[in-house]
Short mmCIF file of C-alpha atoms and ligand atoms in Angstrom, two decimals:
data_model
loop_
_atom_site.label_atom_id
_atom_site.label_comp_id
_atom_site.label_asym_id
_atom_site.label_seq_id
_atom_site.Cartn_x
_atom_site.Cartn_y
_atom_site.Cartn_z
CA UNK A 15 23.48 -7.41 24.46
CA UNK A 16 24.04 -8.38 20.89
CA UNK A 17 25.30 -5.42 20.07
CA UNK A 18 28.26 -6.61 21.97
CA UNK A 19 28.18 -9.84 20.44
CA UNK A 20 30.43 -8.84 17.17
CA UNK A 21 33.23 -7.83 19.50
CA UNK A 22 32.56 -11.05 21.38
CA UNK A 23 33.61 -12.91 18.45
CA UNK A 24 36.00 -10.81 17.41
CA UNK A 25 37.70 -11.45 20.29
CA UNK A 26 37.54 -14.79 20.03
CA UNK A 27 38.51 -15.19 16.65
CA UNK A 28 41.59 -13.20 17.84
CA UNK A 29 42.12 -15.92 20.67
CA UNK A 30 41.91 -18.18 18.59
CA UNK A 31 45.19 -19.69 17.89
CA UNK A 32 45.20 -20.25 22.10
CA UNK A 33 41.75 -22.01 22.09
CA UNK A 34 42.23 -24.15 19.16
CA UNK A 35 44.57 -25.78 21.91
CA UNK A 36 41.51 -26.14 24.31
CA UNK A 37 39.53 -27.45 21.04
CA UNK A 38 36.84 -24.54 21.97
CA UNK A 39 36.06 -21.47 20.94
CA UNK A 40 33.63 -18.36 22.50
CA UNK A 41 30.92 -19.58 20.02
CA UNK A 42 31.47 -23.03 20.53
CA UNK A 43 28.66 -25.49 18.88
CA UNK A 44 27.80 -25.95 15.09
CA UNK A 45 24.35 -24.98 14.59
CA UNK A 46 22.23 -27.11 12.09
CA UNK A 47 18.62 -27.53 14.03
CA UNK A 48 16.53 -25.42 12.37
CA UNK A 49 13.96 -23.87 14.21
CA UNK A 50 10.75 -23.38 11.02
CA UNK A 51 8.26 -21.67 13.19
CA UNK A 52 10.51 -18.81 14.62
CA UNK A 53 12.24 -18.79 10.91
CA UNK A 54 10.60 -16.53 8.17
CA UNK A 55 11.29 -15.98 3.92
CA UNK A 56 9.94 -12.30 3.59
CA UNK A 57 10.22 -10.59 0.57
CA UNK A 58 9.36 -6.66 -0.46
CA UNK A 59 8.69 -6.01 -4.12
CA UNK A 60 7.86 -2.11 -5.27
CA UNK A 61 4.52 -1.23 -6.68
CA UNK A 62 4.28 2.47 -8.36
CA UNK A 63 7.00 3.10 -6.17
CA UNK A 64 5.15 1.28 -3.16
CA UNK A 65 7.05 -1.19 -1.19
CA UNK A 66 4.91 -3.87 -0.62
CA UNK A 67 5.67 -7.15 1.60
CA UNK A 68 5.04 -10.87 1.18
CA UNK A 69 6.23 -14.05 2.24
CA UNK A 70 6.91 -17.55 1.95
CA UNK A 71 4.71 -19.60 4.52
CA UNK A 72 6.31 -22.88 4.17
CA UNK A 73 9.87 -23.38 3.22
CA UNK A 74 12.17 -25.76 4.73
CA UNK A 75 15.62 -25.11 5.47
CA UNK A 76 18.66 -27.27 6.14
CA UNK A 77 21.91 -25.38 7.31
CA UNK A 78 24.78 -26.33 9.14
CA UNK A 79 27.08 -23.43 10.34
CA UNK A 80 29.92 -23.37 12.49
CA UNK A 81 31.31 -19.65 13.10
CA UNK A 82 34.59 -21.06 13.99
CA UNK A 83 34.88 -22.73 10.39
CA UNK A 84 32.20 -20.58 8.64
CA UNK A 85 33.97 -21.95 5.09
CA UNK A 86 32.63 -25.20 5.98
CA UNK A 87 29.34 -24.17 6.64
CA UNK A 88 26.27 -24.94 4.10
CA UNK A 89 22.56 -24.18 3.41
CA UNK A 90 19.74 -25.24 1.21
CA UNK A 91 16.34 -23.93 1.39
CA UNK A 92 13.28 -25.58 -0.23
CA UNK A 93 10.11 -23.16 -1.02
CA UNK A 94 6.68 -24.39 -1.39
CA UNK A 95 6.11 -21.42 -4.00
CA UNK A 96 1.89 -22.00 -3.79
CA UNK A 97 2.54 -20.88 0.06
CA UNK A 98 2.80 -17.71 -1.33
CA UNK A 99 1.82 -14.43 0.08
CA UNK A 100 2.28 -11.91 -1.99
CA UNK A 101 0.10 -9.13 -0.25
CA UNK A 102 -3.42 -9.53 -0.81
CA UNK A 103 -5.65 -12.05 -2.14
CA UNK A 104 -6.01 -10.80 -5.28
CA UNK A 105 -2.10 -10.68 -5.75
CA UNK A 106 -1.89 -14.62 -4.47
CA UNK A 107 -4.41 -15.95 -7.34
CA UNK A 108 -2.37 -13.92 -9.60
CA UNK A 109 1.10 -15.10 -8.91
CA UNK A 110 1.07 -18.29 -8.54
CA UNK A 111 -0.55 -18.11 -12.00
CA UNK A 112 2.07 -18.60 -15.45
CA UNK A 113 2.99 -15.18 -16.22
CA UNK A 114 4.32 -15.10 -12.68
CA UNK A 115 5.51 -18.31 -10.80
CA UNK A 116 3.62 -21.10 -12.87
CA UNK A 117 2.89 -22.87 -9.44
CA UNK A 118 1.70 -25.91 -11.51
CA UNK A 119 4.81 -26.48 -13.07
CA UNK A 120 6.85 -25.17 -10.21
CA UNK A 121 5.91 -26.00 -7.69
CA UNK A 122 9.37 -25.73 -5.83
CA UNK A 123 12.32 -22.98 -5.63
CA UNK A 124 15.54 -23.96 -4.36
CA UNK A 125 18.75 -22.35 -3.01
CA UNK A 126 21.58 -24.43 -2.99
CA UNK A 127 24.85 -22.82 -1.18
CA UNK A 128 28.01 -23.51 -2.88
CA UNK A 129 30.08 -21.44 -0.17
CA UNK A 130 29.94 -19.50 2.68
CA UNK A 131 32.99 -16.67 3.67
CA UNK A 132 33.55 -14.30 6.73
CA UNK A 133 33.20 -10.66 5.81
CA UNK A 134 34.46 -10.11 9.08
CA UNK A 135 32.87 -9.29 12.42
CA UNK A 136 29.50 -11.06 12.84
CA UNK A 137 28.91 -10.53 8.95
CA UNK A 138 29.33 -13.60 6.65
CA UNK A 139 28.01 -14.19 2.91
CA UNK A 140 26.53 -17.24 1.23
CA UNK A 141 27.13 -17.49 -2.33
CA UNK A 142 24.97 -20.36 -4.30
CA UNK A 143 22.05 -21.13 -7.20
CA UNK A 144 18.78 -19.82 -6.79
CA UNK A 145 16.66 -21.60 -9.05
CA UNK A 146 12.82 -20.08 -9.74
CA UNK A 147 10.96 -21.09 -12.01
CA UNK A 148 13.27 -23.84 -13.71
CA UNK A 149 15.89 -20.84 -13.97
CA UNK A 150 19.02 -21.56 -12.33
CA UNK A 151 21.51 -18.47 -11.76
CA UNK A 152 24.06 -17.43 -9.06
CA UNK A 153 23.23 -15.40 -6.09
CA UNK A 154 25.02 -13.96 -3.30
CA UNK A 155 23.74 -12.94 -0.09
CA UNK A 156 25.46 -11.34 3.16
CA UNK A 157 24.47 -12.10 6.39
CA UNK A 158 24.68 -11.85 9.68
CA UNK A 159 25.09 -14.70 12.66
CA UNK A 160 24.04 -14.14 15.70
CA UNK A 161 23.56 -16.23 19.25
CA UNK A 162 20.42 -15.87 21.11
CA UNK A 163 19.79 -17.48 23.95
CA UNK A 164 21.69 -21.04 22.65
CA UNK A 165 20.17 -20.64 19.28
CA UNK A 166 22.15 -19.14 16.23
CA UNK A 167 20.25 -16.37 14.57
CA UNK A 168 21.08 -15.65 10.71
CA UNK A 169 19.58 -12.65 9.07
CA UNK A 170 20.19 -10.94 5.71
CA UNK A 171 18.81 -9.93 2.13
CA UNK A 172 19.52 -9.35 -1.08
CA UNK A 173 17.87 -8.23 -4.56
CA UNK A 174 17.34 -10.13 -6.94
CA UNK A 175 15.99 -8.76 -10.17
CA UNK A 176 12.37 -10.69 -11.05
CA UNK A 177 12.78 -10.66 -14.63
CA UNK A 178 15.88 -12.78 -14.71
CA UNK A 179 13.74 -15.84 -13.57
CA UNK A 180 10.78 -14.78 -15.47
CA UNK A 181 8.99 -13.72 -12.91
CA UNK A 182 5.79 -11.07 -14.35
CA UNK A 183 5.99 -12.11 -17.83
CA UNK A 184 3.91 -10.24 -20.64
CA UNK A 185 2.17 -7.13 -19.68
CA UNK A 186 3.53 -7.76 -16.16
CA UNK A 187 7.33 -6.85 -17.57
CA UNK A 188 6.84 -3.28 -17.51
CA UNK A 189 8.55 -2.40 -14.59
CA UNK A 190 7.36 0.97 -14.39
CA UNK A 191 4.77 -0.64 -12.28
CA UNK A 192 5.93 -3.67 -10.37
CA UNK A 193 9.25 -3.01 -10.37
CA UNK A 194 11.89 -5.51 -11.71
CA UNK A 195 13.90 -5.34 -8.34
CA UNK A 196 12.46 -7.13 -5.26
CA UNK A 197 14.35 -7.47 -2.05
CA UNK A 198 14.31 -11.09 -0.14
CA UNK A 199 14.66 -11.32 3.50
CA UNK A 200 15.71 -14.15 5.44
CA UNK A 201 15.49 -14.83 9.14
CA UNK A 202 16.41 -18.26 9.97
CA UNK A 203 16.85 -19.52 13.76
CA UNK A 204 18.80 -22.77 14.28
CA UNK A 205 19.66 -24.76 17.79
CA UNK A 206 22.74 -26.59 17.70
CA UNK A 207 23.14 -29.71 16.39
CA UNK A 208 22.92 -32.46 18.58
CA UNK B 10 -30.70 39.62 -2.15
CA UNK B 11 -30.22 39.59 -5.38
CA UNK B 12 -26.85 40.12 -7.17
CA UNK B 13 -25.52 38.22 -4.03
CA UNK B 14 -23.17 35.92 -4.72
CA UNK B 15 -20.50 33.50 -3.74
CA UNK B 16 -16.99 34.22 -3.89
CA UNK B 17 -14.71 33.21 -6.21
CA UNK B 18 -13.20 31.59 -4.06
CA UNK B 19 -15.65 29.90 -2.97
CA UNK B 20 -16.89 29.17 -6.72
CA UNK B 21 -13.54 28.03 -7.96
CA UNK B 22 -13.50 25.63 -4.61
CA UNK B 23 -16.86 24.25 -4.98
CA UNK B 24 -16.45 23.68 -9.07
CA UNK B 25 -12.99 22.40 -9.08
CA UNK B 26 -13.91 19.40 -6.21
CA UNK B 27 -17.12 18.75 -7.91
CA UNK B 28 -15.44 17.73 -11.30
CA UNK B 29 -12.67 15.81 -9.12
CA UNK B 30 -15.36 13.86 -7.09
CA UNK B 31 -17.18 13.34 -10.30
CA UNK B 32 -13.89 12.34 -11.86
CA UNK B 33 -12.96 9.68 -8.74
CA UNK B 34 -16.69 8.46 -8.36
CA UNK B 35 -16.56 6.90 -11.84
CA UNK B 36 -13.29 5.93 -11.82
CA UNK B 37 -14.09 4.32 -8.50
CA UNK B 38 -17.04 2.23 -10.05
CA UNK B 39 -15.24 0.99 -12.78
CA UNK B 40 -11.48 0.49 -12.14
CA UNK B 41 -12.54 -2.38 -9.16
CA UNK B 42 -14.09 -4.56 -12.22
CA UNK B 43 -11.15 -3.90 -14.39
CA UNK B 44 -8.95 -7.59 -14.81
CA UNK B 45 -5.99 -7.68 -12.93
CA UNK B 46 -3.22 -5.79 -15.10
CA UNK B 47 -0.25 -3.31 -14.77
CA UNK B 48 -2.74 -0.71 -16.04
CA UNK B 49 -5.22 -1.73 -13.15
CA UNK B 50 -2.81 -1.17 -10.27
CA UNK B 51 -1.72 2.36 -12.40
CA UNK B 52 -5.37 3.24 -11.95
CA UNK B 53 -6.22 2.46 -8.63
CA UNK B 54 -2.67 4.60 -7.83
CA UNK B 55 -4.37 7.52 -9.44
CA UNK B 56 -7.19 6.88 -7.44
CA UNK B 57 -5.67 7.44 -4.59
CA UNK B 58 -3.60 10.14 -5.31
CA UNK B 59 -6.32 12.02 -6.54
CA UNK B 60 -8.91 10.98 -3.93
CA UNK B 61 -5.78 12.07 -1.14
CA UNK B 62 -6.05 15.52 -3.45
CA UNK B 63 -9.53 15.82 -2.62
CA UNK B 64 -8.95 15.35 0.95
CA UNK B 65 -6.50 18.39 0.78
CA UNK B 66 -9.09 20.26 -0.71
CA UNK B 67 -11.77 19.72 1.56
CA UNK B 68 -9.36 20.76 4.45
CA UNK B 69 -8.79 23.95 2.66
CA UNK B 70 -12.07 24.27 1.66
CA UNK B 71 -13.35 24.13 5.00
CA UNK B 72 -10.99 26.17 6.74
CA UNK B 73 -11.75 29.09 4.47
CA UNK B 74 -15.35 28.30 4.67
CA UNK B 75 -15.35 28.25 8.60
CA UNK B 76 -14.31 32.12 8.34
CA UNK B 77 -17.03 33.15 5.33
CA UNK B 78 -20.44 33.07 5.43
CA UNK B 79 -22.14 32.34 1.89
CA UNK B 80 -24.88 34.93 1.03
CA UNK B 81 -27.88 34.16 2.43
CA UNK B 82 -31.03 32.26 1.06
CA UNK B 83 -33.77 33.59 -0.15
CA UNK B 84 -36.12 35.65 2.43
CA UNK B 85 -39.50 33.85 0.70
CA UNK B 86 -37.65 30.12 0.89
CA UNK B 87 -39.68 27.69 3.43
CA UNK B 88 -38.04 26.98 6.32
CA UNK B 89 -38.14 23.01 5.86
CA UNK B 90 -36.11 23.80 2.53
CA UNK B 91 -33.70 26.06 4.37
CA UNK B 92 -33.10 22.62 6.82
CA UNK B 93 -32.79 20.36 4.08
CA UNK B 94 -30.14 22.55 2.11
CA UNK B 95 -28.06 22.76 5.45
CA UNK B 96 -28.42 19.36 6.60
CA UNK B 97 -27.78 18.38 2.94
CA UNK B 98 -24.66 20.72 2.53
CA UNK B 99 -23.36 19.04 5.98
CA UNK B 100 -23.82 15.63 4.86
CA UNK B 101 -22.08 16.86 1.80
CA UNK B 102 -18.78 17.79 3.49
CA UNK B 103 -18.81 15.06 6.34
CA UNK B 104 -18.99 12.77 3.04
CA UNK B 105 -16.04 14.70 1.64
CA UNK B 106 -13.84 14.06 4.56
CA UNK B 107 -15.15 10.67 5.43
CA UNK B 108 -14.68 8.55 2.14
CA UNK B 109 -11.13 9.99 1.45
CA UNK B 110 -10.42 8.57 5.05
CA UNK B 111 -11.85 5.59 4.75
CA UNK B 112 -9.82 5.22 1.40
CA UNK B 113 -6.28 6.09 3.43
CA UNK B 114 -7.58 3.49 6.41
CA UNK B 115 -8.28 0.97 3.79
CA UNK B 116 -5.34 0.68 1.90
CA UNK B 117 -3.48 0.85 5.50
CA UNK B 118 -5.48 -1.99 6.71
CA UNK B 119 -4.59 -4.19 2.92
CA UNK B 120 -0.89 -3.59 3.40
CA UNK B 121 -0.94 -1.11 0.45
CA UNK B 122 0.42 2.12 1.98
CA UNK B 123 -0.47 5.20 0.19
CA UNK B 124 2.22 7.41 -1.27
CA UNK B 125 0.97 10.51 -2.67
CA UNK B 126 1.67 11.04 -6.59
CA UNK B 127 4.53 8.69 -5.20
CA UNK B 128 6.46 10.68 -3.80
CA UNK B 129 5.28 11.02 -0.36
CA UNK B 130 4.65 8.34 1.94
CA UNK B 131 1.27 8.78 4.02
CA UNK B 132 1.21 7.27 7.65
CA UNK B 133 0.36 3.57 7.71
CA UNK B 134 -2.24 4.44 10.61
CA UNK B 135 -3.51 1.15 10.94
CA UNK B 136 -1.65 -2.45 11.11
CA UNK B 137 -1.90 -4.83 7.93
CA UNK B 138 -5.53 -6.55 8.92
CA UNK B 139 -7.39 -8.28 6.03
CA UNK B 140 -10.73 -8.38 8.22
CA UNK B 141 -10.66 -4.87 8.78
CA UNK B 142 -9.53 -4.39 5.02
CA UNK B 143 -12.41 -6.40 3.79
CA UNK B 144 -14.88 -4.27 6.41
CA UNK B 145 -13.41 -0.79 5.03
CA UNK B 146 -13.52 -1.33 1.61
CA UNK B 147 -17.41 -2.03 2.12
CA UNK B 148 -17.52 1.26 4.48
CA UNK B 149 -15.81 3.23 1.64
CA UNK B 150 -18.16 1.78 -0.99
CA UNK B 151 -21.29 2.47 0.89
CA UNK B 152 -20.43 6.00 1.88
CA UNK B 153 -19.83 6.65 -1.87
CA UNK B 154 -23.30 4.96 -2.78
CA UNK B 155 -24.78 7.54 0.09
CA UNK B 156 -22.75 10.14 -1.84
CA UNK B 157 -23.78 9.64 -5.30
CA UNK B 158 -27.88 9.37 -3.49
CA UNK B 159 -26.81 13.02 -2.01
CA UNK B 160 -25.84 14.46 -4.92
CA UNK B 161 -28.50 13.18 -7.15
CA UNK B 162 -30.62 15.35 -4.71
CA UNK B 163 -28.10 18.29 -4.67
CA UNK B 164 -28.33 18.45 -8.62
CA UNK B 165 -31.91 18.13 -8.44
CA UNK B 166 -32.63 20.88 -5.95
CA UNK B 167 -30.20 23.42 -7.37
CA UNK B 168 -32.08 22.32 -11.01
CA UNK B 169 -35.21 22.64 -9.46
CA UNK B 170 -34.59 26.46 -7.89
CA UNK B 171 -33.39 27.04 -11.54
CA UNK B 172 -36.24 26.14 -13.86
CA UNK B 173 -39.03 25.80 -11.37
CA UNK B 174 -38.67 27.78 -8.53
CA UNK B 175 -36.52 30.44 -11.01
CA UNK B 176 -34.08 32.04 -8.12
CA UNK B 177 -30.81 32.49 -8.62
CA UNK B 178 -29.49 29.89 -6.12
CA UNK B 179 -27.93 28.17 -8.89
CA UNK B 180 -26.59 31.50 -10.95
CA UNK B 181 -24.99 32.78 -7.49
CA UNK B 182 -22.47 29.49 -7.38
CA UNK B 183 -21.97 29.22 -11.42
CA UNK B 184 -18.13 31.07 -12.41
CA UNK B 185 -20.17 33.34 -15.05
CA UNK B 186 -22.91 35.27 -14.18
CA UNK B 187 -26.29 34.29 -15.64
CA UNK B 188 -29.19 36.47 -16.48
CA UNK B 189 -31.35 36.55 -13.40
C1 LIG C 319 -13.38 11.91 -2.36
C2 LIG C 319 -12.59 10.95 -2.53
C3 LIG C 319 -12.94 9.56 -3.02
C4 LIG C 319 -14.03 9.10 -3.72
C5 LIG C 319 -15.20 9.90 -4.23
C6 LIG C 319 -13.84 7.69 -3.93
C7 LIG C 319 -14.72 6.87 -4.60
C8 LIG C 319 -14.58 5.51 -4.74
C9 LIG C 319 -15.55 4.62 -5.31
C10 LIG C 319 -16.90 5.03 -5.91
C11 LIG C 319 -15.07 3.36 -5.26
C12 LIG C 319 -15.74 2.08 -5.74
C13 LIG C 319 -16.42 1.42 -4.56
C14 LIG C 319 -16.96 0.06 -4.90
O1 LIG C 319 -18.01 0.01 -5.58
O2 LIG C 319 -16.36 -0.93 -4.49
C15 LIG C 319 -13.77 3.44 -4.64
C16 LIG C 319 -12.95 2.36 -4.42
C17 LIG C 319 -11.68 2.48 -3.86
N1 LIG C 319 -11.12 3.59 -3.31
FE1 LIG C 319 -11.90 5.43 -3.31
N2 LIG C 319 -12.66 7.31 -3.34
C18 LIG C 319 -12.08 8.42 -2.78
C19 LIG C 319 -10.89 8.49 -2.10
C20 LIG C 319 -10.02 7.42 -1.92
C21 LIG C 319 -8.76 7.49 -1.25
C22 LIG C 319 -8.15 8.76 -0.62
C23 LIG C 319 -8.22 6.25 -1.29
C24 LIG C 319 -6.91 5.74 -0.75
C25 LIG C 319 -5.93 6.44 -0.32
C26 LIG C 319 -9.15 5.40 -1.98
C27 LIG C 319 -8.95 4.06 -2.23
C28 LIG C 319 -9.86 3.26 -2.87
C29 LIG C 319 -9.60 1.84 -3.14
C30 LIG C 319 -8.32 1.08 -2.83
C31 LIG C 319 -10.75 1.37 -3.76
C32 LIG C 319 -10.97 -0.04 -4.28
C33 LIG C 319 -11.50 -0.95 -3.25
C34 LIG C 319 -11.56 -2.35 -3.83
O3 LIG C 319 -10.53 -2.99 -3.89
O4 LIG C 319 -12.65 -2.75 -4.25
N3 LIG C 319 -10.24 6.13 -2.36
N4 LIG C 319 -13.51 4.75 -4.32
C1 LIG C 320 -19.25 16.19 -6.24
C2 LIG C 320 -20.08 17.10 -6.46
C3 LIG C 320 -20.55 18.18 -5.52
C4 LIG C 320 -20.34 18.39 -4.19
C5 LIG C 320 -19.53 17.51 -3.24
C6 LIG C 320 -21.04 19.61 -3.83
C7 LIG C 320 -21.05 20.16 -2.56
C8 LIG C 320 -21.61 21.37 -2.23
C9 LIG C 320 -21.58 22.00 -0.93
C10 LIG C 320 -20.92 21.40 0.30
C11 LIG C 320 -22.22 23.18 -1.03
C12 LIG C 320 -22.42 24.17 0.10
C13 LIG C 320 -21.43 25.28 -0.01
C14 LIG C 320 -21.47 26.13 1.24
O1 LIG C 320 -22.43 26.86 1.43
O2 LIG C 320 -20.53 26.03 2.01
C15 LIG C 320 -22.69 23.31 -2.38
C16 LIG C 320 -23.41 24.39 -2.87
C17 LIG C 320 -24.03 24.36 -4.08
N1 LIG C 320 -23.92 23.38 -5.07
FE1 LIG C 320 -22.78 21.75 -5.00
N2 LIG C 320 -21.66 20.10 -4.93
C18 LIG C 320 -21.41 19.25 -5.99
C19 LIG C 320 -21.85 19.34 -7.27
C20 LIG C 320 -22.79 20.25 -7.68
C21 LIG C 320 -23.40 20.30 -8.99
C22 LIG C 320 -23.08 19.32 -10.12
C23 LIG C 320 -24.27 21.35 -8.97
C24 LIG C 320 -25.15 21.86 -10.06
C25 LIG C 320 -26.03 21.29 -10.74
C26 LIG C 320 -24.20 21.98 -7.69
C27 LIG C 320 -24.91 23.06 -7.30
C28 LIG C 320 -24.74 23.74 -6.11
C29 LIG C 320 -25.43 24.98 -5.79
C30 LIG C 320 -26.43 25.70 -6.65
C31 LIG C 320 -24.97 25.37 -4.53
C32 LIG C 320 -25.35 26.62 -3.78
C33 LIG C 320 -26.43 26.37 -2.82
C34 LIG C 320 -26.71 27.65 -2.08
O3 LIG C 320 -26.65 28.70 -2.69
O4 LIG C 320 -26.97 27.55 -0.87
N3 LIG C 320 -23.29 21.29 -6.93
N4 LIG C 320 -22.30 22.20 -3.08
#
């Protein structure tokens, strides 16, 4: 069914002019209860051409999106970076370590939103400041916004290049091994806001 | 008897996956001591690509070995030594199947799929398990340590038809022909 769901607000975005009379829209409420255990922070970095997949275990998110006034919308996300899990063991001592995420003195990522824009359809994108690492630079990242069952469901990724935050410093900056691009996945789930 | 031989094909098989199972077991031993660096993770790669080589080889080898017989023992060789140099060979190529699997399962199981001389992507063929990981890893390490007790007694029979026993078990599987 949410395949139909893009049309859906399509359709209502097309309406509405007529429903802004009503003061509702098809997709209605303004979604800032966010949901942590059905929300995950995945990542996929490459090694010798090897994609290999980690994750954040505990981040917390605040959000508050409305698709009828997505412009308005806003996000932040808070990651405990020694949650870490980067793959293996071995891999989690290591990165949490100096040449990689200095946990120690760290011990937090943020991403701040500074604006949100329909790309049309069910597709938005988030612009904002990631900051790793004590390095603060611009990111944007498109996503999509769905409803399931009363809950809003926003998905989407983007690359972000490791070396720009510092991220495998020293030996680890050849990239010819752990490469220097490394996708991050989102999946957040949010009820309304009550 | 006599001036029978293996063929070369059989040679050139047996030769070329000795020095690449000689080449992987002490790579093997030493590369899982090695610090944590770029150049470890190159190595283990190579590992595995070479250790999935070996596996391709064995298929082959077998296959062509399933439709040729090599020459036949000695008539005057006891039949308890006849046993043991089957059973042995046997072992030998169950080995050569087995740890190259256990390798592939392995690095399935730790979320490390293997992609051969990275460029092609083997089957995941079992689910990212660090339990199972941690169990395989200690499967693939003891089949190598049965390996390496296998071989000590493959080198030592073949040297022990040559100088003692002075057939030419060891002349008929060598790529030049000895005097015997
Ligand atoms: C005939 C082929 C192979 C041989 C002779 C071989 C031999 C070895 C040996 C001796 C070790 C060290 C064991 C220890 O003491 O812990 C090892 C480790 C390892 N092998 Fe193999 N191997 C073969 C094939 C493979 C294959 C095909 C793969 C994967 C696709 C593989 C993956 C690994 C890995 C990942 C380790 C390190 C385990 C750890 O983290 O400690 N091997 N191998
Ligand atoms: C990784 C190393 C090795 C493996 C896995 C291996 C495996 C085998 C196998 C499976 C056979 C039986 C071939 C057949 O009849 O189908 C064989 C034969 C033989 N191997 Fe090896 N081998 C290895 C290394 C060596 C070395 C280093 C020597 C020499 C010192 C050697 C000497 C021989 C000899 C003399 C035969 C012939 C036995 C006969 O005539 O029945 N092998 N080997």
């Amino acid at each position: 069914m949410t395949r139909f769901l893009p049309l859906d607000i399509r359709l209502a975005l097309a309406c509405l002019p007529l429903l802004a009379a009503g003061g509702a829209t098809a997709a209605g409420a303004t979604y800032g209860q966010v949901l942590p255990e059905r929300s995950t922070l995945t990542f996929v970095s490459k090694q010798m051409g090897v994609a290999v997949d980690g994750r954040f275990r505990q981040f917390a998110t605040t959000l508050t999106f409305d698709p009828a006034r997505p412009a308005q919308g806003s996000a932040r996300f808070e990651l405990d970076m020694a949650s870490i899990d980067a793959g293996s063991k071995d891999a989690n001592d290591e990165v949490v370590g100096k040449a990689w995420f200095d946990v120690r003195t760290h011990p937090r990522a943020t991403f701040v939103s500074s604006s949100v824009k329909a790309l049309g359809g069910d597709r938005y994108e988030v612009a904002g400041t990631l900051t790793i690492k004590g390095r603060a630079l611009p990111v944007t990242a498109p996503f999509t916004f769905r409803q399931e069952g009363g809950n809003a469901v926003f998905a989407g990724h983007f690359p972000l290049r490791r070396l720009d935050f510092g991220i495998g410093e020293g030996i680890w900056s050849d990239t010819s091994v752990v490469a220097n691009d490394v996708q991050i996945r989102f999946h957040i789930v949010a009820a309304p806001r009550k | 008897m006599s001036g029978q031989r293996y063929t070369r094909t059989a040679i050139a098989l047996h030769w070329l996956m000795a020095l690449l199972i000689l080449g992987l077991l002490g790579v093997g031993l030493t590369m899982t001591a090695l610090p944590l660096s770029p150049f470890k993770l190159q190595v283990y790669s190579w590992h595995k690509w070479a250790g999935v080589s070996a596996f391709l080889l064995v298929c082959l080898r077998l296959a062509w070995r399933l439709g040729h017989r090599p020459p036949a023992l000695p008539p005057g060789m006891p039949g308890w030594q006849r046993h043991a140099a089957h059973g042995l060979h046997h072992l030998l190529y169950l080995l050569m199947f087995a740890i190259p699997l256990t390798g592939w399962l392995m690095s399935s199981a730790k979320g490390f799929q293997t992609v051969w001389f990275g460029v092609l992507p083997l089957p995941d063929l079992l689910p990212r398990d660090e339990a199972l990981g941690d169990l395989l890893k200690r499967v693939h390490a003891g089949l190598n340590y049965g390996l390496i007790a296998l071989l000590a007694a493959h080198v030592g029979a073949a040297l022990k038809h040559h100088w003692i026993d002075r057939d030419d078990i060891l002349v008929r599987i060598l790529p030049w022909r000895g005097r015997r």
